[in-house]
Amino acid sequence: VDWFVAFAACWRIGATPQPVSARLPLRELEAIIELADPLVVMGVAEGTVSGRVCLPIGYVAPRRDSTLAVHPDVVPASWKAPTSGGSTGRPKLIVSGDPALIDPEVPSALLLGADGCLVNPGPLYHNGPLIWSWQALLHGNHVVVLERFEPEATLAAMAQRRATAVYMVPNMMKRIWRLPDDVRTSYDLSSLRVLWHLAEPCPDWLKQV
C-alpha cells in the first residue's frame, strides 16, 4: 500500500516516480541514481547514498502548518521512468512520453473495465505489472498484489478474490500449466475476463491454459 501512496504522492508534487527493486546491490542502485539524478531516494536508510536525501521505509513527514497554502496543481511531463539494464548491462531510463494525467470517463485501453479485480503476481518495479496495477486502480478496480509468484497461490488468489483480470508473463503461466491436473482445475476462475501475456505467436501450451 505504501508503494502506491508514495507513487501517487510523487505525481501530486509534479515529480516522476522511478521504481527500482529493493534487492538491488548498492553499486547498481548508485549507478541508477547517478544517471537519473533524483532529488529524493525513498525506501533506503538515511546516508545510504552519499549526497542524496534518503527517506527510509516508514518515514513520516513533519506536520505542516495548516495555514500554509495548498500546493498548486502540477502535472509531471512523464508519469513513470522505470529502468532497464539493456544489452550493455548499464542502467538505462525508460522515460514515459505520457504525462501523469488520466480521464476517468475514458475506458481503460487494457479492457479492464471498472469495479473488477486485478490480481498481479509480478514485482511492481517491472514495467508491465506497474502499468496494469495503476490502470486497474485508476479505473476503479480493486488491485491485489501478491508478495511473490507461486503457481497455486496465484490461482487461489484469483479464485478467492473473483479476479476479473490477471497480469502474468508466459513463464508464470507455464509453471501453472505444470501443476497436477487436479490442482490446476480445482480453482473456479470463471470470473476472469482479461489475461495478459507477452508471447507472440502464442504457443500451443498457452492456448490450452
PDB file of N, CA and C in Angstrom, residues 66-111:
ATOM      1  N   SER A  66      -1.017  24.349   9.157  1.00  0.00           N
ATOM      2  CA  SER A  66      -2.293  24.311   8.418  1.00  0.00           C
ATOM      3  C   SER A  66      -2.604  25.631   7.734  1.00  0.00           C
ATOM      4  N   THR A  67      -1.875  26.690   8.093  1.00  0.00           N
ATOM      5  CA  THR A  67      -2.133  27.989   7.465  1.00  0.00           C
ATOM      6  C   THR A  67      -1.392  28.144   6.147  1.00  0.00           C
ATOM      7  N   LEU A  68      -0.484  27.214   5.854  1.00  0.00           N
ATOM      8  CA  LEU A  68       0.253  27.302   4.598  1.00  0.00           C
ATOM      9  C   LEU A  68      -0.666  27.037   3.415  1.00  0.00           C
ATOM     10  N   ALA A  69      -0.367  27.668   2.310  1.00  0.00           N
ATOM     11  CA  ALA A  69      -1.177  27.485   1.107  1.00  0.00           C
ATOM     12  C   ALA A  69      -1.032  26.066   0.585  1.00  0.00           C
ATOM     13  N   VAL A  70      -2.107  25.548   0.013  1.00  0.00           N
ATOM     14  CA  VAL A  70      -2.069  24.218  -0.582  1.00  0.00           C
ATOM     15  C   VAL A  70      -1.190  24.264  -1.826  1.00  0.00           C
ATOM     16  N   HIS A  71      -0.404  23.216  -2.016  1.00  0.00           N
ATOM     17  CA  HIS A  71       0.476  23.144  -3.185  1.00  0.00           C
ATOM     18  C   HIS A  71      -0.359  23.220  -4.454  1.00  0.00           C
ATOM     19  N   PRO A  72      -0.003  24.088  -5.388  1.00  0.00           N
ATOM     20  CA  PRO A  72      -0.794  24.202  -6.628  1.00  0.00           C
ATOM     21  C   PRO A  72      -0.724  22.923  -7.455  1.00  0.00           C
ATOM     22  N   ASP A  73      -1.724  22.738  -8.290  1.00  0.00           N
ATOM     23  CA  ASP A  73      -1.735  21.561  -9.160  1.00  0.00           C
ATOM     24  C   ASP A  73      -0.582  21.629 -10.156  1.00  0.00           C
ATOM     25  N   VAL A  74       0.186  20.573 -10.213  1.00  0.00           N
ATOM     26  CA  VAL A  74       1.273  20.450 -11.177  1.00  0.00           C
ATOM     27  C   VAL A  74       1.196  19.061 -11.779  1.00  0.00           C
ATOM     28  N   VAL A  75       1.560  18.932 -13.027  1.00  0.00           N
ATOM     29  CA  VAL A  75       1.472  17.645 -13.719  1.00  0.00           C
ATOM     30  C   VAL A  75       2.844  17.255 -14.253  1.00  0.00           C
ATOM     31  N   PRO A  76       3.394  16.131 -13.802  1.00  0.00           N
ATOM     32  CA  PRO A  76       4.670  15.680 -14.355  1.00  0.00           C
ATOM     33  C   PRO A  76       4.549  15.407 -15.856  1.00  0.00           C
ATOM     34  N   ALA A  77       5.566  15.777 -16.593  1.00  0.00           N
ATOM     35  CA  ALA A  77       5.555  15.528 -18.036  1.00  0.00           C
ATOM     36  C   ALA A  77       5.630  14.043 -18.342  1.00  0.00           C
ATOM     37  N   SER A  78       6.199  13.256 -17.425  1.00  0.00           N
ATOM     38  CA  SER A  78       6.303  11.798 -17.582  1.00  0.00           C
ATOM     39  C   SER A  78       5.735  11.138 -16.337  1.00  0.00           C
ATOM     40  N   TRP A  79       4.854  10.172 -16.525  1.00  0.00           N
ATOM     41  CA  TRP A  79       4.203   9.581 -15.352  1.00  0.00           C
ATOM     42  C   TRP A  79       5.013   8.454 -14.719  1.00  0.00           C
ATOM     43  N   LYS A  80       6.055   7.994 -15.430  1.00  0.00           N
ATOM     44  CA  LYS A  80       6.897   6.933 -14.873  1.00  0.00           C
ATOM     45  C   LYS A  80       8.228   6.925 -15.612  1.00  0.00           C
ATOM     46  N   ALA A  81       9.243   6.376 -14.944  1.00  0.00           N
ATOM     47  CA  ALA A  81      10.565   6.267 -15.580  1.00  0.00           C
ATOM     48  C   ALA A  81      11.272   5.027 -15.059  1.00  0.00           C
ATOM     49  N   PRO A  82      10.735   3.833 -15.353  1.00  0.00           N
ATOM     50  CA  PRO A  82      11.402   2.614 -14.894  1.00  0.00           C
ATOM     51  C   PRO A  82      12.756   2.442 -15.571  1.00  0.00           C
ATOM     52  N   THR A  83      13.521   1.493 -15.085  1.00  0.00           N
ATOM     53  CA  THR A  83      14.876   1.298 -15.593  1.00  0.00           C
ATOM     54  C   THR A  83      15.010  -0.016 -16.346  1.00  0.00           C
ATOM     55  N   SER A  84      16.087  -0.118 -17.106  1.00  0.00           N
ATOM     56  CA  SER A  84      16.395  -1.349 -17.833  1.00  0.00           C
ATOM     57  C   SER A  84      17.903  -1.487 -17.927  1.00  0.00           C
ATOM     58  N   GLY A  85      18.375  -2.729 -17.788  1.00  0.00           N
ATOM     59  CA  GLY A  85      19.803  -2.977 -17.959  1.00  0.00           C
ATOM     60  C   GLY A  85      20.213  -2.959 -19.416  1.00  0.00           C
ATOM     61  N   GLY A  86      19.235  -3.237 -20.293  1.00  0.00           N
ATOM     62  CA  GLY A  86      19.531  -3.229 -21.716  1.00  0.00           C
ATOM     63  C   GLY A  86      20.559  -4.274 -22.106  1.00  0.00           C
ATOM     64  N   SER A  87      21.139  -4.105 -23.257  1.00  0.00           N
ATOM     65  CA  SER A  87      22.097  -5.084 -23.774  1.00  0.00           C
ATOM     66  C   SER A  87      23.503  -4.873 -23.217  1.00  0.00           C
ATOM     67  N   THR A  88      23.752  -3.707 -22.637  1.00  0.00           N
ATOM     68  CA  THR A  88      25.106  -3.400 -22.169  1.00  0.00           C
ATOM     69  C   THR A  88      25.302  -3.737 -20.698  1.00  0.00           C
ATOM     70  N   GLY A  89      24.206  -3.941 -19.977  1.00  0.00           N
ATOM     71  CA  GLY A  89      24.319  -4.176 -18.548  1.00  0.00           C
ATOM     72  C   GLY A  89      24.375  -2.896 -17.740  1.00  0.00           C
ATOM     73  N   ARG A  90      24.527  -1.769 -18.415  1.00  0.00           N
ATOM     74  CA  ARG A  90      24.494  -0.477 -17.750  1.00  0.00           C
ATOM     75  C   ARG A  90      23.051  -0.006 -17.653  1.00  0.00           C
ATOM     76  N   PRO A  91      22.685   0.672 -16.566  1.00  0.00           N
ATOM     77  CA  PRO A  91      21.288   1.083 -16.419  1.00  0.00           C
ATOM     78  C   PRO A  91      20.860   2.084 -17.480  1.00  0.00           C
ATOM     79  N   LYS A  92      19.619   1.948 -17.899  1.00  0.00           N
ATOM     80  CA  LYS A  92      19.007   2.887 -18.840  1.00  0.00           C
ATOM     81  C   LYS A  92      17.669   3.315 -18.254  1.00  0.00           C
ATOM     82  N   LEU A  93      17.246   4.514 -18.558  1.00  0.00           N
ATOM     83  CA  LEU A  93      15.969   5.025 -18.078  1.00  0.00           C
ATOM     84  C   LEU A  93      14.947   4.948 -19.200  1.00  0.00           C
ATOM     85  N   ILE A  94      13.785   4.395 -18.895  1.00  0.00           N
ATOM     86  CA  ILE A  94      12.689   4.327 -19.864  1.00  0.00           C
ATOM     87  C   ILE A  94      11.684   5.389 -19.460  1.00  0.00           C
ATOM     88  N   VAL A  95      11.883   6.599 -19.941  1.00  0.00           N
ATOM     89  CA  VAL A  95      11.056   7.731 -19.527  1.00  0.00           C
ATOM     90  C   VAL A  95       9.802   7.778 -20.395  1.00  0.00           C
ATOM     91  N   SER A  96       8.649   7.700 -19.756  1.00  0.00           N
ATOM     92  CA  SER A  96       7.381   7.712 -20.482  1.00  0.00           C
ATOM     93  C   SER A  96       7.177   9.044 -21.189  1.00  0.00           C
ATOM     94  N   GLY A  97       6.583   8.974 -22.365  1.00  0.00           N
ATOM     95  CA  GLY A  97       6.237  10.193 -23.087  1.00  0.00           C
ATOM     96  C   GLY A  97       4.870  10.726 -22.731  1.00  0.00           C
ATOM     97  N   ASP A  98       4.193  10.059 -21.796  1.00  0.00           N
ATOM     98  CA  ASP A  98       2.842  10.479 -21.402  1.00  0.00           C
ATOM     99  C   ASP A  98       2.867  11.187 -20.055  1.00  0.00           C
ATOM    100  N   PRO A  99       2.140  12.296 -19.921  1.00  0.00           N
ATOM    101  CA  PRO A  99       2.080  12.994 -18.638  1.00  0.00           C
ATOM    102  C   PRO A  99       1.239  12.216 -17.625  1.00  0.00           C
ATOM    103  N   ALA A 100       1.332  12.617 -16.373  1.00  0.00           N
ATOM    104  CA  ALA A 100       0.587  11.948 -15.301  1.00  0.00           C
ATOM    105  C   ALA A 100      -0.851  12.476 -15.252  1.00  0.00           C
ATOM    106  N   LEU A 101      -1.591  12.172 -16.301  1.00  0.00           N
ATOM    107  CA  LEU A 101      -2.991  12.579 -16.425  1.00  0.00           C
ATOM    108  C   LEU A 101      -3.828  11.368 -16.818  1.00  0.00           C
ATOM    109  N   ILE A 102      -5.065  11.333 -16.354  1.00  0.00           N
ATOM    110  CA  ILE A 102      -5.975  10.277 -16.765  1.00  0.00           C
ATOM    111  C   ILE A 102      -7.385  10.849 -16.827  1.00  0.00           C
ATOM    112  N   ASP A 103      -8.136  10.450 -17.834  1.00  0.00           N
ATOM    113  CA  ASP A 103      -9.532  10.856 -17.956  1.00  0.00           C
ATOM    114  C   ASP A 103     -10.390   9.699 -17.468  1.00  0.00           C
ATOM    115  N   PRO A 104     -11.015   9.828 -16.299  1.00  0.00           N
ATOM    116  CA  PRO A 104     -11.793   8.719 -15.758  1.00  0.00           C
ATOM    117  C   PRO A 104     -13.018   8.366 -16.585  1.00  0.00           C
ATOM    118  N   GLU A 105     -13.386   9.242 -17.523  1.00  0.00           N
ATOM    119  CA  GLU A 105     -14.543   8.964 -18.375  1.00  0.00           C
ATOM    120  C   GLU A 105     -14.170   8.076 -19.566  1.00  0.00           C
ATOM    121  N   VAL A 106     -12.872   7.929 -19.828  1.00  0.00           N
ATOM    122  CA  VAL A 106     -12.415   7.114 -20.960  1.00  0.00           C
ATOM    123  C   VAL A 106     -12.076   5.713 -20.453  1.00  0.00           C
ATOM    124  N   PRO A 107     -12.687   4.672 -21.019  1.00  0.00           N
ATOM    125  CA  PRO A 107     -12.408   3.305 -20.562  1.00  0.00           C
ATOM    126  C   PRO A 107     -10.935   2.942 -20.696  1.00  0.00           C
ATOM    127  N   SER A 108     -10.480   2.036 -19.873  1.00  0.00           N
ATOM    128  CA  SER A 108      -9.097   1.583 -19.919  1.00  0.00           C
ATOM    129  C   SER A 108      -8.782   0.931 -21.257  1.00  0.00           C
ATOM    130  N   ALA A 109      -7.630   1.302 -21.809  1.00  0.00           N
ATOM    131  CA  ALA A 109      -7.199   0.693 -23.069  1.00  0.00           C
ATOM    132  C   ALA A 109      -6.859  -0.774 -22.885  1.00  0.00           C
ATOM    133  N   LEU A 110      -6.703  -1.203 -21.638  1.00  0.00           N
ATOM    134  CA  LEU A 110      -6.356  -2.593 -21.353  1.00  0.00           C
ATOM    135  C   LEU A 110      -7.590  -3.469 -21.141  1.00  0.00           C
ATOM    136  N   LEU A 111      -8.770  -2.925 -21.434  1.00  0.00           N
ATOM    137  CA  LEU A 111     -10.038  -3.665 -21.335  1.00  0.00           C
ATOM    138  C   LEU A 111     -10.334  -4.116 -19.903  1.00  0.00           C
TER     139      LEU A 111
END
